[in-house]
Short mmCIF file of C-alpha atoms in Angstrom, two decimals:
data_model
loop_
_atom_site.label_atom_id
_atom_site.label_comp_id
_atom_site.label_asym_id
_atom_site.label_seq_id
_atom_site.Cartn_x
_atom_site.Cartn_y
_atom_site.Cartn_z
CA MET A 2 0.01 0.11 -0.10
CA ILE A 3 2.87 2.38 0.72
CA SER A 4 4.09 2.04 -2.86
CA LEU A 5 0.55 2.76 -4.14
CA LEU A 6 0.36 5.87 -2.07
CA ARG A 7 3.82 6.94 -3.29
CA ALA A 8 2.44 6.44 -6.84
CA GLU A 9 -0.56 8.43 -6.14
CA PHE A 10 1.35 11.34 -4.63
CA LEU A 11 3.57 11.30 -7.55
CA LYS A 12 0.70 11.45 -10.05
CA LEU A 13 -0.42 14.58 -8.32
CA ARG A 14 2.96 16.25 -8.14
CA SER A 15 3.90 15.42 -11.78
CA THR A 16 0.95 17.18 -13.61
CA ARG A 17 -0.52 20.62 -13.47
CA THR A 18 -3.70 19.56 -11.78
CA SER A 19 -2.17 20.12 -8.42
CA LEU A 20 -0.87 23.48 -9.54
CA GLY A 21 -4.31 24.41 -10.66
CA LEU A 22 -5.68 23.38 -7.34
CA GLY A 23 -3.10 25.39 -5.59
CA ILE A 24 -3.81 28.58 -7.69
CA ALA A 25 -7.58 28.03 -7.33
CA VAL A 26 -7.35 27.54 -3.68
CA LEU A 27 -5.17 30.74 -3.32
CA LEU A 28 -7.52 32.82 -5.36
CA VAL A 29 -10.73 31.78 -3.75
CA SER A 30 -9.25 32.28 -0.31
CA LEU A 31 -7.69 35.70 -1.15
CA VAL A 32 -10.14 37.51 -3.19
CA PRO A 33 -13.40 37.19 -1.06
CA THR A 34 -11.67 37.86 2.10
CA VAL A 35 -9.74 40.83 0.70
CA LEU A 36 -12.98 42.28 -0.91
CA LEU A 37 -14.84 41.71 2.57
CA ILE A 38 -12.26 43.37 4.58
CA ALA A 39 -11.92 46.33 2.23
CA PHE A 40 -15.55 46.98 1.76
CA ILE A 41 -17.53 45.88 4.85
CA PRO A 42 -18.24 48.69 7.30
CA THR A 43 -15.64 48.44 10.09
CA HIS A 44 -18.23 47.92 12.74
CA LEU A 45 -19.39 44.71 11.11
CA LEU A 46 -15.77 43.30 10.79
CA ASN A 47 -15.65 40.51 13.47
CA GLY A 48 -13.21 37.98 12.07
CA GLY A 49 -15.94 35.82 10.54
CA GLU A 50 -15.17 37.19 7.07
CA LEU A 51 -11.84 35.39 7.25
CA GLY A 52 -13.57 31.99 6.33
CA ALA A 53 -15.39 33.56 3.43
CA GLY A 54 -13.69 31.59 0.80
CA ALA A 55 -14.16 28.17 2.53
CA THR A 56 -17.28 27.24 0.72
CA LEU A 57 -15.69 27.74 -2.66
CA VAL A 58 -12.65 25.68 -1.56
CA THR A 59 -15.00 22.85 -0.70
CA TYR A 60 -16.43 22.89 -4.33
CA ILE A 61 -12.88 23.12 -5.61
CA VAL A 62 -11.64 20.15 -3.78
CA LEU A 63 -14.91 18.28 -4.80
CA VAL A 64 -14.05 18.80 -8.49
CA PHE A 65 -10.39 17.98 -7.73
CA GLY A 66 -11.42 14.62 -6.34
CA ILE A 67 -13.57 13.86 -9.44
CA LEU A 68 -10.59 14.73 -11.72
CA GLY A 69 -8.34 12.56 -9.65
CA MET A 70 -10.15 9.44 -10.79
CA THR A 71 -11.78 10.49 -14.12
CA ASN A 72 -8.35 11.79 -15.47
CA GLU A 73 -7.18 8.19 -15.21
CA TYR A 74 -9.94 7.07 -17.75
CA ARG A 75 -9.73 10.21 -19.93
CA HIS A 76 -6.02 9.79 -20.53
CA GLY A 77 -5.98 6.01 -20.57
CA THR A 78 -3.54 5.89 -17.61
CA ILE A 79 -5.93 3.42 -15.92
CA THR A 80 -4.44 0.56 -17.97
CA TYR A 81 -1.02 1.10 -16.53
CA THR A 82 -2.52 1.65 -13.08
CA TYR A 83 -4.31 -1.61 -13.18
CA LEU A 84 -1.38 -3.40 -14.54
CA ALA A 85 0.72 -2.44 -11.78
CA THR A 86 -1.97 -3.02 -9.28
CA PRO A 87 -4.59 -5.47 -10.57
CA ARG A 88 -6.51 -5.39 -7.29
CA ARG A 89 -8.76 -2.50 -8.07
CA ALA A 90 -9.95 -1.91 -4.58
CA ARG A 91 -6.46 -1.16 -3.43
CA VAL A 92 -6.24 1.60 -6.06
CA MET A 93 -9.42 2.96 -4.78
CA VAL A 94 -8.23 2.94 -1.20
CA ALA A 95 -4.91 4.65 -2.08
CA LYS A 96 -6.76 7.34 -4.16
CA LEU A 97 -9.28 8.12 -1.20
CA ILE A 98 -6.33 8.56 1.27
CA VAL A 99 -4.21 10.66 -1.21
CA TYR A 100 -6.82 12.85 -2.41
CA GLY A 101 -8.69 13.13 0.96
CA SER A 102 -5.47 14.43 2.60
CA THR A 103 -4.80 16.62 -0.12
CA GLY A 104 -8.32 18.15 -0.12
CA ALA A 105 -7.94 18.65 3.67
CA LEU A 106 -4.39 20.28 3.17
CA ALA A 107 -5.84 22.66 0.54
CA MET A 108 -8.56 23.78 3.10
CA LEU A 109 -5.85 24.22 5.72
CA ALA A 110 -3.85 26.30 3.29
CA ALA A 111 -6.83 28.43 2.37
CA LEU A 112 -7.73 29.10 5.95
CA LEU A 113 -4.01 30.14 6.71
CA VAL A 114 -4.03 32.41 3.61
CA ALA A 115 -7.33 34.02 4.94
CA GLN A 116 -5.84 34.46 8.38
CA LEU A 117 -2.80 36.06 6.84
CA VAL A 118 -5.08 38.47 4.94
CA GLY A 119 -6.64 39.34 8.32
CA VAL A 120 -3.26 39.99 9.90
CA ILE A 121 -2.53 42.34 7.29
CA GLY A 122 -5.73 43.70 6.24
CA LEU A 123 -7.78 44.23 9.43
CA PRO A 124 -5.29 46.61 11.12
CA MET A 125 -5.12 48.75 7.79
CA ARG A 126 -9.08 49.26 8.50
CA GLY A 127 -8.47 50.12 12.12
CA VAL A 128 -9.71 46.86 13.36
CA SER A 129 -7.47 44.72 15.54
CA TYR A 130 -6.74 41.16 14.59
CA HIS A 131 -7.36 38.32 17.10
CA VAL A 132 -5.83 34.98 16.99
CA PRO A 133 -8.64 32.48 16.61
CA GLY A 134 -9.74 30.86 19.73
CA GLY A 135 -10.87 27.49 20.63
CA GLY A 136 -14.50 27.85 18.95
CA ALA A 137 -13.21 29.11 15.90
CA LEU A 138 -10.20 26.69 15.78
CA ALA A 139 -12.77 23.77 16.20
CA ASP A 140 -14.81 25.15 13.31
CA TYR A 141 -11.64 25.35 11.17
CA ALA A 142 -10.83 21.88 12.07
CA ARG A 143 -14.24 20.83 10.91
CA GLN A 144 -13.96 22.65 7.74
CA ILE A 145 -10.55 20.92 7.08
CA GLY A 146 -12.15 17.50 7.90
CA VAL A 147 -15.32 18.21 5.53
CA ALA A 148 -12.99 19.29 2.76
CA GLY A 149 -11.21 15.94 2.97
CA LEU A 150 -14.53 14.07 3.03
CA VAL A 151 -15.81 16.16 0.05
CA THR A 152 -12.68 15.17 -1.87
CA CYS A 153 -13.10 11.62 -1.16
CA PHE A 154 -16.79 11.86 -2.29
CA GLY A 155 -15.49 13.32 -5.41
CA VAL A 156 -13.00 10.51 -5.91
CA ALA A 157 -15.64 7.90 -5.35
CA LEU A 158 -18.05 9.53 -7.78
CA GLY A 159 -15.45 9.84 -10.53
CA ALA A 160 -14.57 6.32 -10.07
CA PHE A 161 -18.34 5.31 -10.20
CA LEU A 162 -19.24 7.45 -13.18
CA ARG A 163 -15.90 7.65 -15.15
CA ALA A 164 -17.05 10.25 -17.64
CA GLN A 165 -15.31 13.44 -16.58
CA VAL A 166 -17.43 16.33 -18.12
CA VAL A 167 -20.71 14.52 -17.20
CA THR A 168 -19.58 13.81 -13.65
CA VAL A 169 -18.23 17.31 -12.87
CA ALA A 170 -21.13 19.15 -14.45
CA GLY A 171 -23.70 16.69 -12.99
CA VAL A 172 -22.38 16.90 -9.33
CA LEU A 173 -22.08 20.66 -9.53
CA ILE A 174 -25.57 20.99 -10.85
CA TRP A 175 -26.87 18.71 -8.15
CA ALA A 176 -24.89 20.32 -5.40
CA LEU A 177 -25.60 23.92 -6.34
CA LEU A 178 -29.06 23.73 -7.68
CA VAL A 179 -30.94 20.51 -7.28
CA GLU A 180 -30.12 19.69 -3.70
CA PRO A 181 -30.80 23.27 -2.27
CA LEU A 182 -34.15 23.16 -3.96
CA ILE A 183 -35.00 19.82 -2.36
CA VAL A 184 -33.82 21.08 0.88
CA ALA A 185 -36.04 24.15 0.57
CA PHE A 186 -39.15 22.41 -0.48
CA LYS A 187 -38.63 19.05 1.33
CA PRO A 188 -36.49 19.82 4.24
CA GLY A 189 -37.16 16.35 5.78
CA VAL A 190 -35.54 14.77 2.78
CA GLY A 191 -32.91 17.32 2.33
CA THR A 192 -31.37 16.79 5.76
CA TRP A 193 -30.25 13.41 4.37
CA LEU A 194 -28.81 14.53 0.98
CA PRO A 195 -25.07 14.33 0.64
CA PHE A 196 -23.85 17.87 0.26
CA ASN A 197 -26.34 18.98 3.09
CA VAL A 198 -24.98 16.42 5.27
CA PHE A 199 -21.48 17.41 4.63
CA GLY A 200 -22.65 20.94 5.54
CA GLN A 201 -23.96 19.77 8.70
CA VAL A 202 -20.70 18.53 9.90
CA THR A 203 -19.73 22.17 9.97
CA SER A 204 -22.42 24.88 9.66
CA SER A 205 -20.02 27.23 7.81
CA THR A 206 -19.31 25.66 4.58
CA LEU A 207 -21.52 24.03 2.05
CA ALA A 208 -24.93 24.02 3.92
CA THR A 209 -25.33 27.59 4.72
CA ASP A 210 -24.30 28.86 1.27
CA ALA A 211 -26.50 26.28 -0.36
CA GLY A 212 -29.50 27.93 1.05
CA ASN A 213 -29.80 25.06 3.58
CA VAL A 214 -32.54 25.98 5.95
CA ALA A 215 -32.51 22.61 7.70
CA ALA A 216 -28.76 22.56 8.50
CA HIS A 217 -29.18 23.59 11.93
CA SER A 218 -32.30 21.70 12.79
CA GLY A 219 -31.20 18.45 11.06
CA LEU A 220 -28.50 16.06 12.18
CA ALA A 221 -26.24 16.51 15.00
CA ARG A 222 -22.60 16.82 13.94
CA PRO A 223 -21.47 13.36 15.00
CA GLU A 224 -24.50 11.80 13.23
CA ALA A 225 -23.66 14.12 10.07
CA PHE A 226 -20.11 13.02 10.19
CA LEU A 227 -21.10 9.35 10.27
CA VAL A 228 -23.56 9.85 7.47
CA SER A 229 -20.88 11.59 5.31
CA VAL A 230 -18.52 8.65 5.87
CA ALA A 231 -21.37 6.37 5.01
CA TYR A 232 -22.00 8.12 1.72
CA ILE A 233 -18.30 7.90 0.81
CA ALA A 234 -18.26 4.29 1.77
CA VAL A 235 -21.25 3.35 -0.17
CA VAL A 236 -20.16 5.14 -3.40
CA SER A 237 -16.61 3.79 -3.05
CA VAL A 238 -17.77 0.20 -2.62
CA ALA A 239 -20.17 0.66 -5.58
CA ALA A 240 -17.32 2.04 -7.60
CA VAL A 241 -15.10 -0.82 -6.88
CA VAL A 242 -17.79 -3.46 -7.42
CA VAL A 243 -18.59 -1.74 -10.67
CA SER A 244 -14.90 -1.32 -11.65
CA MET A 245 -14.19 -5.03 -11.10
CA SER A 246 -16.59 -5.99 -13.65
CA ARG A 247 -15.76 -3.14 -15.99
CA ASP A 248 -13.66 -3.67 -18.95
CA VAL A 249 -10.56 -1.55 -19.42
CA THR A 250 -10.33 -1.30 -23.27
CA MET B 17 6.06 -25.69 -20.15
CA ALA B 18 3.29 -23.31 -21.08
CA VAL B 19 3.50 -19.82 -19.77
CA ILE B 20 0.05 -18.71 -20.96
CA GLU B 21 -2.73 -21.06 -21.28
CA ALA B 22 -6.22 -19.97 -22.59
CA GLU B 23 -9.08 -22.47 -22.50
CA HIS B 24 -12.26 -21.69 -24.46
CA LEU B 25 -11.71 -18.11 -24.08
CA SER B 26 -14.65 -15.95 -25.38
CA LYS B 27 -15.46 -12.22 -25.19
CA ARG B 28 -18.64 -10.69 -26.12
CA PHE B 29 -19.20 -6.90 -26.26
CA GLY B 30 -22.91 -6.18 -26.01
CA LYS B 31 -25.27 -8.63 -27.75
CA LYS B 32 -23.80 -8.23 -31.27
CA VAL B 33 -20.01 -8.15 -31.12
CA LEU B 34 -18.34 -11.52 -30.37
CA ALA B 35 -14.72 -10.31 -30.30
CA VAL B 36 -13.18 -13.60 -29.35
CA ASP B 37 -14.86 -16.96 -29.88
CA ASP B 38 -13.91 -19.97 -28.01
CA VAL B 39 -10.16 -19.69 -28.24
CA THR B 40 -7.81 -22.34 -26.75
CA PHE B 41 -4.01 -21.99 -26.89
CA SER B 42 -0.98 -22.13 -25.01
CA ILE B 43 2.34 -20.33 -25.24
CA ARG B 44 5.55 -22.09 -24.38
CA ALA B 45 8.25 -20.65 -22.23
CA GLY B 46 11.27 -19.04 -23.85
CA ALA B 47 9.58 -18.63 -27.21
CA VAL B 48 8.68 -15.64 -29.26
CA THR B 49 5.25 -16.19 -30.33
CA GLY B 50 3.59 -14.07 -33.01
CA PHE B 51 0.04 -13.39 -32.39
CA LEU B 52 -1.20 -12.58 -35.98
CA GLY B 53 -4.35 -11.46 -37.44
CA PRO B 54 -5.92 -8.55 -39.28
CA ASN B 55 -7.29 -5.48 -37.45
CA GLY B 56 -10.39 -6.32 -35.47
CA ALA B 57 -9.45 -9.89 -35.34
CA GLY B 58 -9.61 -10.05 -31.39
CA LYS B 59 -5.95 -9.81 -30.64
CA THR B 60 -6.00 -6.87 -28.30
CA THR B 61 -9.16 -8.19 -26.58
CA THR B 62 -7.31 -11.45 -26.01
CA LEU B 63 -4.24 -9.83 -24.64
CA ARG B 64 -6.33 -7.60 -22.39
CA MET B 65 -8.12 -10.83 -20.97
CA ILE B 66 -4.78 -12.41 -20.33
CA LEU B 67 -3.90 -9.20 -18.17
CA ASP B 68 -7.18 -9.09 -16.33
CA LEU B 69 -8.21 -5.88 -17.90
CA VAL B 70 -11.15 -7.42 -19.70
CA LYS B 71 -13.38 -10.03 -18.12
CA PRO B 72 -13.96 -13.01 -20.34
CA SER B 73 -17.64 -13.81 -21.07
CA ALA B 74 -16.66 -17.47 -21.09
CA GLY B 75 -13.59 -19.78 -20.50
CA SER B 76 -10.32 -18.81 -18.68
CA VAL B 77 -6.73 -17.74 -19.03
CA ARG B 78 -3.75 -18.41 -16.85
CA ILE B 79 -0.29 -16.77 -17.07
CA LEU B 80 2.45 -18.19 -15.17
CA GLY B 81 0.11 -20.80 -13.84
CA GLN B 82 -2.41 -18.19 -12.28
CA ARG B 83 -4.68 -15.33 -12.95
CA TYR B 84 -2.75 -12.08 -13.64
CA ARG B 85 -4.39 -10.42 -10.59
CA ASP B 86 -3.10 -13.24 -8.23
CA ILE B 87 0.52 -12.83 -9.45
CA PRO B 88 2.42 -11.13 -6.42
CA ARG B 89 4.03 -7.89 -7.92
CA PRO B 90 2.90 -8.82 -11.45
CA ALA B 91 5.06 -6.17 -13.13
CA THR B 92 8.20 -8.05 -12.01
CA ARG B 93 6.95 -11.15 -13.87
CA VAL B 94 4.84 -9.78 -16.80
CA GLY B 95 5.51 -6.68 -18.75
CA ALA B 96 2.97 -5.48 -21.34
CA LEU B 97 2.83 -2.93 -23.98
CA LEU B 98 -0.68 -2.31 -24.90
CA ASP B 99 -1.31 1.24 -25.83
CA SER B 100 1.19 3.97 -26.51
CA SER B 101 -1.53 6.50 -25.56
CA GLY B 102 -1.92 5.49 -22.12
CA PHE B 103 0.15 8.46 -20.70
CA HIS B 104 -0.84 11.63 -19.31
CA PRO B 105 0.13 14.16 -21.83
CA GLY B 106 1.40 16.76 -19.42
CA ARG B 107 3.69 14.36 -17.51
CA SER B 108 7.30 14.01 -18.59
CA GLY B 109 8.48 10.66 -19.98
CA ARG B 110 10.58 10.04 -16.78
CA ASN B 111 7.61 10.82 -14.43
CA ALA B 112 5.26 8.65 -16.59
CA LEU B 113 7.56 5.77 -15.85
CA ARG B 114 8.21 6.68 -12.14
CA VAL B 115 4.44 6.69 -11.54
CA VAL B 116 4.16 3.23 -12.95
CA ALA B 117 7.32 2.02 -11.13
CA ALA B 118 6.18 3.48 -7.79
CA GLY B 119 2.72 1.70 -8.36
CA ALA B 120 4.53 -1.67 -9.01
CA GLY B 121 6.87 -1.21 -6.07
CA LEU B 122 9.89 -0.76 -8.21
CA PRO B 123 12.93 1.63 -7.44
CA ASP B 124 13.52 4.71 -9.60
CA THR B 125 16.79 3.31 -10.71
CA ARG B 126 14.83 0.91 -12.96
CA VAL B 127 13.33 3.82 -14.56
CA GLU B 128 16.66 5.23 -15.67
CA GLU B 129 17.73 1.68 -16.85
CA ALA B 130 14.45 1.23 -18.89
CA LEU B 131 14.88 4.74 -20.45
CA THR B 132 18.37 3.73 -21.49
CA MET B 133 17.10 0.43 -22.82
CA VAL B 134 14.76 2.08 -25.31
CA GLU B 135 17.05 4.99 -25.91
CA LEU B 136 14.82 7.71 -24.52
CA GLU B 137 17.04 9.19 -21.88
CA GLY B 138 17.65 12.33 -23.86
CA ALA B 139 13.89 13.05 -24.00
CA ALA B 140 13.01 11.89 -20.50
CA ARG B 141 12.43 15.43 -19.25
CA ARG B 142 10.07 16.43 -22.04
CA ALA B 143 6.23 16.16 -21.62
CA VAL B 144 4.78 13.18 -23.36
CA LYS B 145 2.53 15.47 -25.46
CA GLY B 146 5.58 16.53 -27.26
CA TYR B 147 6.63 12.88 -28.21
CA SER B 148 6.15 11.43 -31.56
CA THR B 149 4.23 8.30 -32.10
CA GLY B 150 7.44 6.35 -32.28
CA MET B 151 8.81 7.86 -29.00
CA LYS B 152 5.53 7.11 -27.26
CA GLN B 153 5.79 3.58 -28.56
CA ARG B 154 9.25 3.25 -26.99
CA LEU B 155 7.95 4.81 -23.75
CA ALA B 156 5.29 2.10 -23.64
CA LEU B 157 7.97 -0.46 -24.24
CA ALA B 158 10.03 0.94 -21.47
CA CYS B 159 6.88 0.72 -19.22
CA ALA B 160 6.74 -3.10 -20.08
CA LEU B 161 10.42 -3.53 -19.14
CA LEU B 162 10.41 -1.67 -15.88
CA GLY B 163 10.12 -4.76 -13.80
CA ASP B 164 12.60 -6.74 -15.82
CA PRO B 165 9.91 -9.36 -16.46
CA GLU B 166 10.38 -12.86 -17.82
CA VAL B 167 7.25 -12.57 -20.01
CA LEU B 168 6.53 -9.73 -22.36
CA LEU B 169 3.06 -9.07 -24.00
CA LEU B 170 3.41 -6.61 -26.76
CA ASP B 171 0.30 -5.42 -28.73
CA GLU B 172 1.35 -4.12 -32.17
CA PRO B 173 4.76 -2.65 -30.90
CA ALA B 174 5.71 -1.65 -34.35
CA ASN B 175 2.65 0.79 -34.68
CA GLY B 176 3.76 4.27 -35.63
CA LEU B 177 7.54 3.33 -35.91
CA ASP B 178 9.41 4.41 -39.04
CA PRO B 179 11.45 1.61 -40.88
CA GLU B 180 14.46 2.55 -38.64
CA GLY B 181 12.28 2.14 -35.49
CA ILE B 182 11.12 -1.12 -36.79
CA ARG B 183 14.58 -2.51 -37.43
CA TRP B 184 15.56 -1.25 -33.91
CA LEU B 185 12.49 -3.06 -32.43
CA ARG B 186 13.31 -6.29 -34.30
CA THR B 187 16.96 -6.16 -32.96
CA PHE B 188 15.61 -5.35 -29.48
CA LEU B 189 13.36 -8.13 -29.32
CA ARG B 190 15.88 -10.63 -30.69
CA ALA B 191 18.09 -9.55 -27.76
CA ARG B 192 15.27 -10.12 -25.20
CA ALA B 193 14.41 -13.42 -26.79
CA ALA B 194 18.17 -14.32 -26.62
CA GLU B 195 17.95 -13.85 -22.86
CA GLY B 196 15.36 -16.51 -22.70
CA ARG B 197 12.23 -14.42 -22.16
CA THR B 198 8.87 -15.48 -23.27
CA ILE B 199 7.48 -12.94 -25.69
CA LEU B 200 4.02 -12.84 -27.10
CA ILE B 201 3.78 -10.18 -29.96
CA SER B 202 0.70 -9.07 -31.75
CA SER B 203 0.75 -7.81 -35.19
CA HIS B 204 -1.31 -7.26 -38.33
CA VAL B 205 1.79 -6.45 -40.39
CA LEU B 206 3.13 -9.95 -40.79
CA ALA B 207 6.38 -9.14 -42.39
CA GLU B 208 7.35 -7.16 -39.34
CA VAL B 209 7.29 -10.19 -37.15
CA GLU B 210 8.29 -12.91 -39.63
CA GLN B 211 12.15 -12.61 -38.85
CA THR B 212 11.52 -12.64 -35.07
CA VAL B 213 8.89 -15.25 -34.07
CA ASP B 214 9.31 -19.02 -33.39
CA ASP B 215 5.65 -19.74 -33.06
CA VAL B 216 2.60 -18.28 -34.29
CA LEU B 217 -0.99 -18.05 -33.34
CA ILE B 218 -3.29 -16.94 -36.14
CA ILE B 219 -6.57 -15.40 -35.30
CA SER B 220 -9.27 -13.97 -37.69
CA LYS B 221 -12.88 -12.75 -36.79
CA GLY B 222 -12.29 -13.97 -33.11
CA LYS B 223 -11.51 -17.54 -34.00
CA LEU B 224 -8.06 -19.05 -33.71
CA LEU B 225 -7.27 -20.57 -37.05
CA ALA B 226 -3.83 -22.00 -36.33
CA GLN B 227 -1.04 -22.28 -33.84
CA GLY B 228 2.35 -23.96 -33.96
CA ALA B 229 5.87 -23.51 -34.62
CA ILE B 230 6.38 -21.16 -37.87
CA GLY B 231 8.70 -23.70 -39.54
CA GLU B 232 6.15 -26.36 -39.33
CA LEU B 233 3.32 -24.30 -40.41
CA THR B 234 5.12 -22.90 -43.48
CA ARG B 235 6.41 -26.41 -44.48
CA THR B 236 2.61 -27.50 -44.55
CA ALA B 237 1.75 -24.38 -46.62
CA GLN B 238 1.43 -25.15 -50.33
CA PRO B 239 4.35 -23.56 -52.39
CA VAL B 240 3.40 -21.20 -55.28
CA VAL B 241 5.20 -21.67 -58.53
CA ARG B 242 5.91 -18.25 -60.45
CA ALA B 243 6.16 -18.38 -64.19
CA ARG B 244 6.34 -15.59 -66.74
CA SER B 245 5.69 -16.38 -70.46
CA PRO B 246 4.76 -14.57 -73.66
CA GLN B 247 2.27 -17.45 -74.10
CA ALA B 248 1.01 -17.17 -70.48
CA GLU B 249 -2.82 -17.71 -71.66
CA LYS B 250 -1.85 -21.06 -73.30
CA LEU B 251 0.22 -22.18 -70.35
CA GLU B 252 -2.64 -21.32 -68.03
CA ALA B 253 -5.08 -23.43 -70.12
CA LEU B 254 -2.64 -26.48 -70.18
CA LEU B 255 -2.13 -26.27 -66.40
CA THR B 256 -5.82 -25.83 -65.55
CA ALA B 257 -6.46 -28.83 -67.67
CA ARG B 258 -4.06 -30.83 -65.54
CA GLY B 259 -5.83 -29.63 -62.22
CA ALA B 260 -3.62 -26.95 -61.14
CA ALA B 261 -4.98 -23.61 -59.57
CA VAL B 262 -3.66 -20.87 -61.80
CA ASN B 263 -3.99 -17.13 -61.61
CA ARG B 264 -2.79 -15.13 -64.35
CA LEU B 265 -2.01 -11.40 -64.63
CA ASP B 266 -0.83 -10.44 -68.15
CA THR B 267 2.23 -12.58 -68.69
CA ALA B 268 2.69 -13.64 -65.15
CA LEU B 269 1.18 -16.76 -63.67
CA ALA B 270 0.91 -17.92 -60.04
CA ILE B 271 0.47 -21.75 -60.03
CA ARG B 272 -0.66 -23.93 -57.09
CA GLY B 273 -0.43 -27.74 -57.39
CA PRO B 274 2.38 -28.80 -59.76
CA ALA B 275 5.99 -28.46 -58.71
CA SER B 276 8.15 -26.25 -61.00
CA ALA B 277 9.73 -29.09 -62.78
CA GLU B 278 6.43 -30.36 -63.83
CA VAL B 279 5.47 -26.80 -65.05
CA GLY B 280 8.69 -26.66 -67.00
CA GLU B 281 8.09 -30.00 -68.67
CA VAL B 282 4.52 -29.03 -69.69
CA ALA B 283 5.82 -25.87 -71.16
CA GLN B 284 8.59 -27.58 -73.01
CA ALA B 285 6.31 -30.35 -74.31
CA ASN B 286 3.85 -27.79 -75.87
CA GLY B 287 6.31 -25.43 -77.17
CA VAL B 288 5.61 -22.60 -74.52
CA VAL B 289 8.46 -20.24 -74.04
CA LEU B 290 9.28 -19.50 -70.47
CA HIS B 291 11.10 -16.23 -69.41
CA GLU B 292 10.98 -17.06 -65.73
CA LEU B 293 10.17 -20.09 -63.52
CA PHE B 294 10.82 -20.39 -59.71
CA THR B 295 9.14 -21.82 -56.71
CA GLU B 296 8.26 -19.29 -54.06
CA VAL B 297 8.94 -20.26 -50.42
CA PRO B 298 5.72 -19.47 -48.68
CA SER B 299 6.10 -16.45 -46.35
CA LEU B 300 4.24 -15.89 -43.12
CA GLU B 301 1.89 -13.63 -45.05
CA ASP B 302 1.22 -16.42 -47.59
CA LEU B 303 0.52 -18.80 -44.66
CA PHE B 304 -1.90 -16.40 -43.00
CA LEU B 305 -3.72 -15.66 -46.09
CA GLU B 306 -3.96 -19.32 -46.87
CA ILE B 307 -5.23 -20.29 -43.43
CA ALA B 308 -7.54 -17.41 -43.30
CA GLY B 309 -8.80 -18.18 -46.65
CA THR B 310 -8.41 -14.55 -48.06
CA ARG B 311 -5.71 -15.24 -50.48
CA ARG B 312 -5.81 -13.04 -53.64
CA GLU B 313 -2.95 -13.88 -56.02
CA LEU B 314 -0.96 -11.59 -57.96
#
């Protein structure tokens, strides 16, 4: 498994996908935070704006996870991947670990960049910067964890569906349009839908921005976490089962 | 000892396409075996079934006595060249190999050795998208050699190679064969492999038509007598009357049945002038066309 993890990390480092991820994360953590600090009236600046880009980062790592698997099919590299490791479930596990941890690291980097903007920008508006306390840190930790989970979900969906454009477009339409509508009109159902569940692990990422009205009255955080893991596990197992009977032509 | 054994192997894609139809064969250790057939014959599908990339609809195939997926660290036992386009275009040649080596648990030193073997070390830092087809083919070959395997499965390795590249490949394969490796090489260009292979499998429309040592198969193939005469039409009639199969194009004749001596005697007895008369040793291509029943003379 160590060699497989090495291979997956090397795949990440040796193409521009990871560079694209880095640039995207940097942009979405910088731009909203800078704009909010620059234009919000000073009496409203309370440090909450420093996590403004977190939602976008979550969507970026979701797409990053999807690309991690679908790129293998798009470029045909899956043939060499399976020749080196014919046990397809092991490939899936390695991808989940590598992409999940990279997604979490991307969120950590985004939050650190936002804090850096706060350190520099808030005093310029005459507002003092406060190092995040226990509650904020716990919220950040949850955001990092959710980013890892969402990336894993992307990997699993990519493995299951394979077609890159269809998967990216379909998942984004579902997450940004369909699911919020279901949550709005059928909150009882919406509480259990995947992106809403991810959002319920931390109330400051997907759920609130997706117009989720049930996030705070739905699942408790531990339950939401378990349901998130269950979603990833179910889609991953389905992807492995399908991939084992799927021909690589 | 058989290195690869396929029994009643079949593969159906959907309801209409029967790509491989009840194929049974074995590949002996240490031999270079040509897997021959026209495009769409089922060669690639068969190779992919051997490598557990395609699931057989029926039958089974074993390599080194087991299923490919059951071989511990398979890249160290079996190397495969299947598709030269199976590389990420943005990755350098060296990194493409490093990724495969890492997945197979092989050290980076093997990457450099494989690059040297295929003479790509000078282009190793370039992105694969800048490679010519021949260079991609060499990179794919390097991939197959990473684990220094005892068995090589090569699917159309000469595709995209220029004449110099084909000669290089032939020399390269001979050197690997001389080391005692088992090589299964598929091709639809028979002349490419004729000078390299010991055994052949001939497949067409998913069915295995023949297998065996190339020497034995060509010996059983009917020789063709070639003749050239200004009275070709008369000679054709004379030979046809004696039961020979004759194809004529202008003054040239391709004769199946009688030996060249008999053709010469018939010509001499009937006052037919001959400008040329010789027996053609059947080539692999002749053999294939005869077995596949698609021969078109002249």
